[in-house]
Amino acid sequence: MNANREAILAHLGNSTIPVSGHALAEKMGLSRTGIWKHIQALRKQGIDIESHAGRGYQLKSDVLNTSMFAGRLKTQRIGSHIVVLDETDSTNREVMRQAESGADEGLIVIADFQTQGRGRLGRSWHTAGHDSLAISILLRPNISPEQVPQLSLLTAVALQRALALHAPETRIKWPNDLLLHGAKIAGILTEMRAEPGQVHAVVLGIGLNVQKPANGWPKEITQKVTDLCSSSGKHVSRLTIASEIIQAIDDYYDMYIKHGFAPVRKLWWDAHAASGQLVRAHHGNDRDGGYVEGIAEALDEDGALLLRVGDKLQRFIAGDLELIDNASMDHASTDQPA
Amino acid sequence: MDISQIRKLIRLIQSSDITEIEVTEGDHTVRVSRQGAVAAPVVQQVAAPTIPTPVSAVVSPLAEESMEDENIVASPMVGTFYLAASPDAEPFTSEGVKVKKGDTLCIIEAMKLMNEIEAEYDGVIEKILLENASPVEYGQALFVITPL
């Protein structure tokens, strides 16, 4: 995008009230007519900018661009370089491609549309333009590949903290799904390139439902889903929540580098939807019937979920966790004769 | 004691100033010693009851063994091994198939961290050592790939 137009959007996007053509012209060293021409061009691109007589311009579309983040982030490692794309195959793939050509730690890629947005094991992830946020972050941590799964849980903690600013009931489901009253609001897919003993690149990928699409969720989505705006009962812009997520990841990554996994592990356990409760763990291995049921007893030091199955503790490291409706079970138990 | 453990001892002695290591496991003793600064370590596998004279002597051609070792693709972490991107997808590769450097061979998953393992060189998949969706340990051999 034209640098002036990007700057105009950044000014408008960072203001909650209309900004006058005069003020924009002064800030950018352009004439008011010049500003007006750029506004017209932006409108032609489909961006909704309202004119308020005597007060100025107000941005109605939830657009994002790199300039908008300037001054919003106080990060140490993440966001050194932010790329905002209209469309890509997958933000994780884009970051991994840039990592392979030598990109530095802290690179962020955000896209309005992903043509091949993915979840675990090739499941598709729906990214609906301004209704969603797809964001991927490159890390190059100086840790062993064995420790990298911890970053998958760290991302969940950071995301939970950022979402809880607007929707305090947000909970984590092992290892890193984000739920609100049992409905999925965000997902995380972490990818790594490594060889034994050496991490080359780690990509943290986050997909967030910001608001419900005007024509509803696609039919292919079969699980219960929700979105940030409905859950919090107010409009939260993508710029706001994206900045909060990036800041939180940077903060917890810094904590992890300085103090290791232990503090993150405790925060994770406190935010987990099923700590101490009965769960069904689908490991996908047909030889054992595909799943095991047990009590989620603790989070192991590497991020594995420890399940108490009978008198044994089992480690669960890959698969889908299903929460069993504990509320209804509690209810059933109160019906038992005393 | 198996060959991979002996190999570990050799690496250990090569990367240190130690000149000799002796390890006893059950009724077998293995002694690895270095003769001279640059010479290859000498390995002696000994049956414990006959300690004085090394009976089954040198574990020979080390060169051949280590060639084979280099052709193994090992897992960088504990996790679950997947041969395809999704349960319905075609496997990334199969035995007898040629691969190019950078081709995806498999995915190792732990805590929803997906670790795509890529071929480090052009070669032919000699052997796939695990079934799809099997648990895998750190350093476990996954593939044997003969370089082209």
Short mmCIF file of C-alpha atoms in Angstrom, two decimals:
data_model
loop_
_atom_site.label_atom_id
_atom_site.label_comp_id
_atom_site.label_asym_id
_atom_site.label_seq_id
_atom_site.Cartn_x
_atom_site.Cartn_y
_atom_site.Cartn_z
CA MET A 1 0.00 0.00 0.00
CA ASN A 2 1.01 3.57 -0.71
CA ALA A 3 2.95 4.83 2.35
CA ASN A 4 0.79 7.97 2.74
CA ARG A 5 -2.40 5.93 2.66
CA GLU A 6 -0.98 3.49 5.18
CA ALA A 7 -0.07 6.43 7.45
CA ILE A 8 -3.56 7.94 7.10
CA LEU A 9 -5.09 4.61 8.13
CA ALA A 10 -2.68 4.43 11.07
CA HIS A 11 -3.77 7.89 12.28
CA LEU A 12 -7.45 7.08 11.87
CA GLY A 13 -7.10 3.57 13.28
CA ASN A 14 -5.44 4.84 16.45
CA SER A 15 -8.11 7.45 17.13
CA THR A 16 -11.51 6.76 18.67
CA ILE A 17 -12.87 10.10 17.48
CA PRO A 18 -12.95 11.62 13.95
CA VAL A 19 -9.68 13.21 12.77
CA SER A 20 -9.97 16.41 10.73
CA GLY A 21 -8.50 16.75 7.27
CA HIS A 22 -6.57 19.73 8.59
CA ALA A 23 -4.98 17.73 11.41
CA LEU A 24 -4.05 14.89 9.02
CA ALA A 25 -2.59 17.38 6.54
CA GLU A 26 -0.44 18.95 9.26
CA LYS A 27 0.80 15.64 10.66
CA MET A 28 1.76 14.35 7.26
CA GLY A 29 2.95 17.52 5.55
CA LEU A 30 0.35 17.24 2.80
CA SER A 31 -2.40 19.58 1.60
CA ARG A 32 -6.01 18.99 2.68
CA THR A 33 -6.83 18.24 -0.95
CA GLY A 34 -4.03 15.68 -1.00
CA ILE A 35 -5.51 14.01 2.08
CA TRP A 36 -8.96 14.03 0.49
CA LYS A 37 -7.58 12.33 -2.65
CA HIS A 38 -5.96 9.59 -0.58
CA ILE A 39 -9.20 9.08 1.38
CA GLN A 40 -11.06 8.69 -1.92
CA ALA A 41 -8.50 6.14 -3.10
CA LEU A 42 -8.81 4.17 0.16
CA ARG A 43 -12.60 4.13 -0.19
CA LYS A 44 -12.20 2.77 -3.72
CA GLN A 45 -10.23 -0.13 -2.19
CA GLY A 46 -13.32 -0.96 -0.14
CA ILE A 47 -12.20 0.61 3.14
CA ASP A 48 -15.08 2.27 4.95
CA ILE A 49 -14.13 5.81 6.03
CA GLU A 50 -16.96 8.05 7.24
CA SER A 51 -16.92 11.84 6.83
CA HIS A 52 -18.42 13.83 9.69
CA ALA A 53 -19.17 17.39 8.65
CA GLY A 54 -16.95 19.82 10.54
CA ARG A 55 -15.22 17.08 12.55
CA GLY A 56 -13.32 14.96 10.07
CA TYR A 57 -12.79 11.38 9.03
CA GLN A 58 -13.48 8.21 10.99
CA LEU A 59 -12.32 4.70 10.09
CA LYS A 60 -15.17 2.18 10.24
CA SER A 61 -13.44 -0.85 8.66
CA ASP A 62 -11.36 -3.02 10.94
CA VAL A 63 -8.24 -2.73 8.81
CA LEU A 64 -4.72 -3.48 9.95
CA ASN A 65 -1.41 -2.36 8.62
CA THR A 66 2.17 -2.24 9.86
CA SER A 67 2.20 1.50 10.65
CA MET A 68 -0.77 1.12 13.00
CA PHE A 69 1.35 -0.87 15.47
CA ALA A 70 3.91 1.92 15.84
CA GLY A 71 3.87 3.22 19.40
CA ARG A 72 1.49 0.49 20.60
CA LEU A 73 4.03 -2.19 21.47
CA LYS A 74 6.60 -2.17 24.25
CA THR A 75 8.16 -5.46 23.30
CA GLN A 76 11.73 -6.62 23.66
CA ARG A 77 11.96 -9.38 21.09
CA ILE A 78 8.71 -9.74 19.19
CA GLY A 79 7.42 -7.37 16.53
CA SER A 80 10.77 -6.06 15.33
CA HIS A 81 9.32 -6.58 11.87
CA ILE A 82 5.55 -6.77 11.22
CA VAL A 83 4.14 -7.76 7.84
CA VAL A 84 0.40 -7.39 7.15
CA LEU A 85 -0.90 -9.21 4.07
CA ASP A 86 -4.32 -9.17 2.42
CA GLU A 87 -4.04 -12.86 1.69
CA THR A 88 -1.58 -15.73 2.00
CA ASP A 89 -1.75 -19.52 1.97
CA SER A 90 -1.03 -19.72 5.69
CA THR A 91 0.69 -17.21 7.96
CA ASN A 92 2.67 -20.06 9.56
CA ARG A 93 3.97 -21.13 6.15
CA GLU A 94 4.81 -17.54 5.23
CA VAL A 95 6.82 -17.12 8.44
CA MET A 96 8.56 -20.47 7.93
CA ARG A 97 9.50 -19.48 4.37
CA GLN A 98 10.95 -16.20 5.65
CA ALA A 99 12.73 -18.10 8.44
CA GLU A 100 14.35 -20.35 5.85
CA SER A 101 15.65 -17.29 4.04
CA GLY A 102 17.19 -15.99 7.25
CA ALA A 103 14.52 -13.81 8.92
CA ASP A 104 15.31 -12.72 12.49
CA GLU A 105 13.50 -13.66 15.68
CA GLY A 106 10.49 -11.45 16.29
CA LEU A 107 9.09 -11.39 12.74
CA ILE A 108 5.27 -11.23 12.71
CA VAL A 109 3.01 -12.02 9.78
CA ILE A 110 -0.70 -11.14 9.89
CA ALA A 111 -3.15 -11.89 7.08
CA ASP A 112 -6.80 -11.02 6.46
CA PHE A 113 -7.37 -14.20 4.51
CA GLN A 114 -5.64 -17.56 4.59
CA THR A 115 -6.39 -19.79 1.62
CA GLN A 116 -4.96 -22.81 3.44
CA GLY A 117 -5.29 -21.93 7.11
CA ARG A 118 -4.56 -25.05 9.11
CA GLY A 119 -5.05 -26.64 12.48
CA ARG A 120 -3.70 -29.85 13.91
CA LEU A 121 -3.16 -32.73 11.46
CA GLY A 122 -4.22 -30.87 8.36
CA ARG A 123 -7.60 -29.73 9.71
CA SER A 124 -8.62 -26.51 8.04
CA TRP A 125 -8.89 -23.24 9.97
CA HIS A 126 -11.31 -20.61 8.73
CA THR A 127 -9.92 -17.05 8.48
CA ALA A 128 -12.68 -14.61 7.57
CA GLY A 129 -11.12 -11.28 6.66
CA HIS A 130 -11.85 -8.56 9.16
CA ASP A 131 -13.82 -10.97 11.37
CA SER A 132 -10.69 -12.97 12.28
CA LEU A 133 -7.13 -12.54 13.24
CA ALA A 134 -4.45 -14.85 11.82
CA ILE A 135 -1.06 -14.07 13.27
CA SER A 136 2.22 -15.96 13.21
CA ILE A 137 5.41 -15.17 15.08
CA LEU A 138 8.98 -16.34 14.48
CA LEU A 139 11.14 -17.32 17.44
CA ARG A 140 14.69 -18.60 17.40
CA PRO A 141 15.10 -19.69 21.01
CA ASN A 142 18.41 -20.87 22.33
CA ILE A 143 16.93 -24.03 23.88
CA SER A 144 16.97 -27.71 22.95
CA PRO A 145 14.26 -29.09 20.64
CA GLU A 146 13.03 -31.13 23.62
CA GLN A 147 11.98 -27.93 25.39
CA VAL A 148 10.19 -26.30 22.48
CA PRO A 149 6.78 -27.92 23.22
CA GLN A 150 6.79 -25.72 26.34
CA LEU A 151 6.44 -22.70 24.01
CA SER A 152 3.22 -24.21 22.71
CA LEU A 153 1.80 -23.94 26.25
CA LEU A 154 3.40 -20.55 26.86
CA THR A 155 1.51 -19.21 23.82
CA ALA A 156 -1.74 -20.50 25.34
CA VAL A 157 -1.02 -18.67 28.61
CA ALA A 158 -0.25 -15.41 26.80
CA LEU A 159 -3.34 -15.69 24.62
CA GLN A 160 -5.54 -16.53 27.61
CA ARG A 161 -4.21 -13.47 29.47
CA ALA A 162 -4.84 -11.18 26.47
CA LEU A 163 -8.35 -12.51 25.80
CA ALA A 164 -9.24 -12.39 29.51
CA LEU A 165 -8.84 -8.57 29.37
CA HIS A 166 -12.12 -8.61 27.42
CA ALA A 167 -13.63 -12.01 28.25
CA PRO A 168 -12.44 -13.00 31.75
CA GLU A 169 -13.97 -16.50 31.55
CA THR A 170 -11.52 -17.58 28.82
CA ARG A 171 -9.92 -20.94 29.66
CA ILE A 172 -7.25 -23.15 28.14
CA LYS A 173 -7.91 -26.70 27.01
CA TRP A 174 -4.78 -28.82 26.85
CA PRO A 175 -2.45 -28.12 25.28
CA ASN A 176 -3.40 -24.73 23.82
CA ASP A 177 -7.00 -24.35 22.65
CA LEU A 178 -8.82 -21.33 24.03
CA LEU A 179 -12.40 -21.85 25.15
CA LEU A 180 -15.22 -19.75 26.48
CA HIS A 181 -17.92 -21.78 28.20
CA GLY A 182 -16.89 -24.81 26.16
CA ALA A 183 -16.90 -23.03 22.78
CA LYS A 184 -13.68 -22.49 20.85
CA ILE A 185 -12.61 -18.86 20.50
CA ALA A 186 -9.00 -19.33 19.38
CA GLY A 187 -6.54 -22.01 18.36
CA ILE A 188 -2.76 -22.26 18.28
CA LEU A 189 -0.55 -24.28 15.97
CA THR A 190 3.15 -24.27 16.76
CA GLU A 191 5.69 -25.51 14.25
CA MET A 192 9.39 -26.18 14.50
CA ARG A 193 12.33 -26.92 12.27
CA ALA A 194 15.09 -28.64 14.19
CA GLU A 195 17.64 -31.40 14.20
CA PRO A 196 18.71 -33.31 17.30
CA GLY A 197 20.23 -30.76 19.68
CA GLN A 198 19.60 -27.71 17.50
CA VAL A 199 16.48 -25.57 16.98
CA HIS A 200 16.43 -23.66 13.69
CA ALA A 201 13.05 -21.94 13.85
CA VAL A 202 9.84 -21.97 15.88
CA VAL A 203 6.63 -20.48 14.52
CA LEU A 204 3.78 -19.66 16.87
CA GLY A 205 0.55 -19.50 14.88
CA ILE A 206 -2.64 -18.06 16.35
CA GLY A 207 -6.12 -18.02 14.87
CA LEU A 208 -8.71 -15.92 16.72
CA ASN A 209 -12.41 -15.44 16.02
CA VAL A 210 -12.82 -11.67 16.53
CA GLN A 211 -16.45 -11.42 15.55
CA LYS A 212 -19.14 -13.63 14.12
CA PRO A 213 -19.21 -13.37 10.30
CA ALA A 214 -22.26 -11.38 9.08
CA ASN A 215 -23.60 -14.41 7.25
CA GLY A 216 -22.80 -16.84 10.07
CA TRP A 217 -20.08 -19.43 10.57
CA PRO A 218 -19.33 -21.75 7.66
CA LYS A 219 -21.29 -25.02 7.74
CA GLU A 220 -18.05 -27.07 7.77
CA ILE A 221 -17.38 -25.96 11.33
CA THR A 222 -18.99 -28.63 13.44
CA GLN A 223 -17.65 -27.82 16.90
CA LYS A 224 -19.06 -25.14 19.20
CA VAL A 225 -17.43 -21.80 18.39
CA THR A 226 -17.63 -18.29 19.73
CA ASP A 227 -15.92 -14.96 19.10
CA LEU A 228 -14.35 -12.18 21.11
CA CYS A 229 -16.89 -9.42 20.40
CA SER A 230 -19.95 -11.55 21.29
CA SER A 231 -18.22 -12.93 24.40
CA SER A 232 -17.12 -9.58 25.74
CA GLY A 233 -20.31 -7.75 24.77
CA LYS A 234 -18.39 -4.93 23.09
CA HIS A 235 -16.52 -4.24 19.90
CA VAL A 236 -12.82 -5.06 20.20
CA SER A 237 -10.79 -4.01 17.15
CA ARG A 238 -8.26 -6.37 15.61
CA LEU A 239 -5.59 -3.74 16.21
CA THR A 240 -6.36 -3.69 19.94
CA ILE A 241 -6.43 -7.44 20.47
CA ALA A 242 -3.49 -8.10 18.12
CA SER A 243 -1.36 -5.58 20.06
CA GLU A 244 -2.39 -7.13 23.39
CA ILE A 245 -1.60 -10.65 22.18
CA ILE A 246 1.81 -9.65 20.81
CA GLN A 247 2.65 -7.80 24.02
CA ALA A 248 1.58 -10.76 26.18
CA ILE A 249 3.62 -13.26 24.16
CA ASP A 250 6.68 -11.01 24.44
CA ASP A 251 6.17 -10.64 28.22
CA TYR A 252 5.78 -14.38 28.87
CA TYR A 253 8.61 -15.28 26.49
CA ASP A 254 10.83 -12.91 28.46
CA MET A 255 9.70 -14.56 31.71
CA TYR A 256 10.45 -17.98 30.19
CA ILE A 257 13.94 -16.97 29.09
CA LYS A 258 14.74 -15.55 32.54
CA HIS A 259 12.99 -18.03 34.84
CA GLY A 260 12.34 -21.15 32.77
CA PHE A 261 9.07 -23.00 32.36
CA ALA A 262 8.02 -23.26 36.03
CA PRO A 263 6.13 -19.91 36.35
CA VAL A 264 4.42 -20.40 32.98
CA ARG A 265 3.49 -23.93 33.96
CA LYS A 266 1.73 -22.71 37.10
CA LEU A 267 -0.18 -20.01 35.21
CA TRP A 268 -1.15 -22.59 32.62
CA TRP A 269 -2.52 -24.99 35.23
CA ASP A 270 -4.53 -22.22 36.90
CA ALA A 271 -6.11 -21.27 33.56
CA HIS A 272 -6.79 -24.82 32.42
CA ALA A 273 -10.47 -25.68 31.97
CA ALA A 274 -10.12 -29.23 33.28
CA SER A 275 -7.55 -29.14 36.06
CA GLY A 276 -8.48 -31.92 38.48
CA GLN A 277 -11.40 -33.05 36.35
CA LEU A 278 -12.36 -36.10 34.32
CA VAL A 279 -11.31 -35.90 30.67
CA ARG A 280 -11.16 -38.14 27.62
CA ALA A 281 -7.82 -38.06 25.82
CA HIS A 282 -7.99 -39.09 22.15
CA HIS A 283 -4.52 -40.23 21.15
CA GLY A 284 -5.59 -41.51 17.74
CA ASN A 285 -3.86 -44.84 18.15
CA ASP A 286 -6.39 -47.51 17.16
CA ARG A 287 -4.47 -50.22 18.98
CA ASP A 288 -5.72 -48.89 22.31
CA GLY A 289 -9.23 -48.05 21.22
CA GLY A 290 -8.35 -44.47 20.29
CA TYR A 291 -8.76 -42.83 23.70
CA VAL A 292 -8.25 -43.06 27.43
CA GLU A 293 -10.26 -41.49 30.25
CA GLY A 294 -8.76 -40.14 33.42
CA ILE A 295 -8.48 -37.26 35.84
CA ALA A 296 -6.29 -34.37 34.64
CA GLU A 297 -3.95 -34.42 37.63
CA ALA A 298 -1.03 -32.18 36.68
CA LEU A 299 1.01 -30.68 33.90
CA ASP A 300 4.36 -32.42 33.54
CA GLU A 301 7.60 -30.46 33.30
CA ASP A 302 7.72 -30.78 29.53
CA GLY A 303 4.07 -29.81 29.06
CA ALA A 304 2.60 -33.31 28.91
CA LEU A 305 -0.75 -33.77 30.63
CA LEU A 306 -0.62 -36.27 33.49
CA LEU A 307 -3.79 -38.33 33.64
CA ARG A 308 -4.72 -40.49 36.60
CA VAL A 309 -6.18 -43.64 35.12
CA GLY A 310 -7.11 -45.99 37.96
CA ASP A 311 -4.05 -46.09 40.20
CA LYS A 312 -1.59 -45.17 37.44
CA LEU A 313 -0.40 -41.87 36.02
CA GLN A 314 -0.30 -41.72 32.22
CA ARG A 315 1.48 -39.09 30.18
CA PHE A 316 -0.52 -37.60 27.30
CA ILE A 317 1.64 -35.81 24.75
CA ALA A 318 -0.26 -35.70 21.45
CA GLY A 319 -3.92 -35.79 20.58
CA ASP A 320 -7.25 -34.15 21.32
CA LEU A 321 -8.55 -33.61 24.80
CA GLU A 322 -12.28 -33.86 25.31
CA LEU A 323 -13.79 -32.25 28.39
CA ILE A 324 -16.41 -34.43 29.95
CA ASP A 325 -19.33 -32.44 31.23
CA ASN A 326 -18.34 -32.28 34.89
CA ALA A 327 -21.15 -29.85 35.75
CA SER A 328 -23.83 -32.35 34.82
CA MET A 329 -21.97 -35.10 36.67
CA ASP A 330 -21.86 -32.97 39.82
CA HIS A 331 -25.53 -32.37 39.39
CA ALA A 332 -26.19 -36.08 39.01
CA SER A 333 -24.25 -36.82 42.17
CA THR A 334 -26.37 -34.41 44.21
CA ASP A 335 -29.38 -36.46 43.13
CA GLN A 336 -27.96 -39.51 44.85
CA PRO A 337 -29.70 -40.47 48.09
CA ALA A 338 -27.74 -39.11 51.04
CA MET B 1 25.86 -54.08 25.26
CA ASP B 2 24.70 -53.09 21.79
CA ILE B 3 26.65 -51.31 19.11
CA SER B 4 24.94 -47.95 19.63
CA GLN B 5 25.97 -47.85 23.28
CA ILE B 6 29.52 -48.68 22.33
CA ARG B 7 29.39 -45.94 19.76
CA LYS B 8 28.28 -43.49 22.44
CA LEU B 9 31.29 -44.47 24.54
CA ILE B 10 33.56 -43.88 21.58
CA ARG B 11 32.07 -40.43 21.04
CA LEU B 12 32.45 -39.68 24.70
CA ILE B 13 36.11 -40.58 24.70
CA GLN B 14 36.72 -38.70 21.44
CA SER B 15 35.21 -35.53 22.83
CA SER B 16 37.18 -35.63 26.08
CA ASP B 17 40.67 -35.96 27.44
CA ILE B 18 39.97 -39.40 28.88
CA THR B 19 42.12 -42.16 27.49
CA GLU B 20 40.16 -45.16 28.69
CA ILE B 21 36.62 -46.04 29.80
CA GLU B 22 35.48 -49.39 31.12
CA VAL B 23 31.79 -50.19 31.56
CA THR B 24 30.39 -53.36 33.06
CA GLU B 25 26.82 -54.30 32.38
CA GLY B 26 25.62 -57.67 33.69
CA ASP B 27 28.28 -60.17 32.69
CA HIS B 28 29.74 -58.08 29.89
CA THR B 29 32.46 -55.50 30.19
CA VAL B 30 33.43 -53.09 27.48
CA ARG B 31 36.66 -51.17 27.59
CA VAL B 32 37.30 -48.33 25.18
CA SER B 33 40.78 -46.91 25.12
CA ARG B 34 42.59 -44.31 23.12
CA GLN B 35 46.04 -45.03 21.80
CA GLY B 36 47.90 -41.87 20.94
CA ALA B 37 46.44 -38.48 20.28
CA VAL B 38 44.79 -38.92 16.91
CA ALA B 39 44.47 -42.67 16.57
CA ALA B 40 41.02 -44.22 16.50
CA PRO B 41 39.81 -45.55 19.82
CA VAL B 42 40.17 -49.25 20.39
CA VAL B 43 37.13 -51.09 21.65
CA GLN B 44 37.33 -54.27 23.56
CA GLN B 45 34.22 -56.23 24.41
CA VAL B 46 35.00 -58.57 27.22
CA ALA B 47 33.13 -61.35 28.89
CA ALA B 48 33.37 -60.46 32.55
CA PRO B 49 34.53 -63.78 34.02
CA THR B 50 37.61 -63.78 31.80
CA ILE B 51 38.78 -60.30 32.54
CA PRO B 52 42.55 -60.67 32.25
CA THR B 53 42.78 -61.25 28.51
CA PRO B 54 40.34 -59.62 26.10
CA VAL B 55 38.67 -62.55 24.38
CA SER B 56 36.24 -61.13 21.85
CA ALA B 57 38.49 -58.37 20.76
CA VAL B 58 38.04 -55.36 18.60
CA VAL B 59 34.65 -54.35 17.31
CA SER B 60 35.74 -53.91 13.75
CA PRO B 61 35.14 -52.04 10.81
CA LEU B 62 33.96 -48.92 12.55
CA ALA B 63 34.01 -47.02 9.29
CA GLU B 64 31.20 -49.10 7.83
CA GLU B 65 29.08 -48.84 10.97
CA SER B 66 29.36 -45.10 11.19
CA MET B 67 28.45 -44.72 7.52
CA GLU B 68 25.20 -46.47 8.29
CA ASP B 69 24.69 -44.28 11.35
CA GLU B 70 25.01 -41.16 9.24
CA ASN B 71 22.21 -42.39 7.01
CA ILE B 72 19.74 -42.55 9.88
CA VAL B 73 17.26 -39.77 10.43
CA ALA B 74 16.70 -39.45 14.19
CA SER B 75 13.90 -37.74 16.10
CA PRO B 76 14.92 -34.47 17.77
CA MET B 77 12.23 -34.90 20.43
CA VAL B 78 9.75 -37.12 22.22
CA GLY B 79 6.37 -37.22 20.53
CA THR B 80 4.04 -38.97 18.13
CA PHE B 81 5.28 -39.89 14.66
CA TYR B 82 3.09 -39.14 11.63
CA LEU B 83 3.87 -40.27 8.10
CA ALA B 84 1.17 -38.05 6.57
CA ALA B 85 -0.03 -34.47 7.08
CA SER B 86 -3.52 -35.67 8.04
CA PRO B 87 -5.22 -39.03 8.65
CA ASP B 88 -6.72 -38.98 5.12
CA ALA B 89 -3.67 -37.68 3.29
CA GLU B 90 -1.17 -39.68 1.27
CA PRO B 91 2.01 -40.48 3.20
CA PHE B 92 4.87 -38.03 2.67
CA THR B 93 7.08 -40.86 1.46
CA SER B 94 7.50 -44.63 1.40
CA GLU B 95 10.25 -47.22 1.20
CA GLY B 96 12.14 -47.29 -2.09
CA VAL B 97 11.12 -43.74 -2.97
CA LYS B 98 13.66 -41.07 -3.94
CA VAL B 99 13.67 -37.92 -1.85
CA LYS B 100 15.27 -34.55 -2.45
CA LYS B 101 16.95 -32.40 0.17
CA GLY B 102 14.24 -30.37 1.91
CA ASP B 103 11.40 -32.85 1.20
CA THR B 104 9.18 -33.48 4.20
CA LEU B 105 9.63 -36.99 5.57
CA CYS B 106 7.33 -37.01 8.59
CA ILE B 107 5.90 -34.95 11.43
CA ILE B 108 6.68 -35.42 15.11
CA GLU B 109 4.03 -33.92 17.39
CA ALA B 110 4.18 -33.07 21.08
CA MET B 111 1.83 -30.60 22.85
CA LYS B 112 0.49 -29.55 19.42
CA LEU B 113 3.96 -28.52 18.37
CA MET B 114 4.42 -29.91 14.88
CA ASN B 115 7.98 -30.70 13.93
CA GLU B 116 8.28 -31.39 10.24
CA ILE B 117 11.37 -33.46 9.58
CA GLU B 118 12.98 -32.77 6.23
CA ALA B 119 15.48 -34.76 4.20
CA GLU B 120 18.98 -33.38 4.76
CA TYR B 121 20.25 -34.70 1.42
CA ASP B 122 19.05 -36.34 -1.81
CA GLY B 123 18.61 -40.07 -1.35
CA VAL B 124 16.45 -43.17 -1.40
CA ILE B 125 14.27 -44.19 1.55
CA GLU B 126 15.83 -47.51 2.46
CA LYS B 127 13.65 -48.17 5.47
CA ILE B 128 10.89 -46.55 7.51
CA LEU B 129 11.42 -47.77 11.04
CA LEU B 130 8.07 -46.84 12.64
CA GLU B 131 4.37 -47.13 11.95
CA ASN B 132 2.19 -44.07 11.55
CA ALA B 133 0.92 -42.58 14.87
CA SER B 134 3.54 -44.44 16.94
CA PRO B 135 5.13 -42.87 20.01
CA VAL B 136 8.75 -41.89 19.48
CA GLU B 137 11.62 -41.20 21.88
CA TYR B 138 14.37 -38.60 21.71
CA GLY B 139 17.07 -39.65 19.27
CA GLN B 140 15.10 -42.66 18.04
CA ALA B 141 15.88 -43.72 14.47
CA LEU B 142 13.00 -42.94 12.09
CA PHE B 143 14.35 -43.54 8.58
CA VAL B 144 17.35 -44.98 6.83
CA ILE B 145 18.12 -42.93 3.72
CA THR B 146 20.87 -43.97 1.31
CA PRO B 147 22.46 -40.90 -0.25
CA LEU B 148 22.40 -40.53 -4.03
#
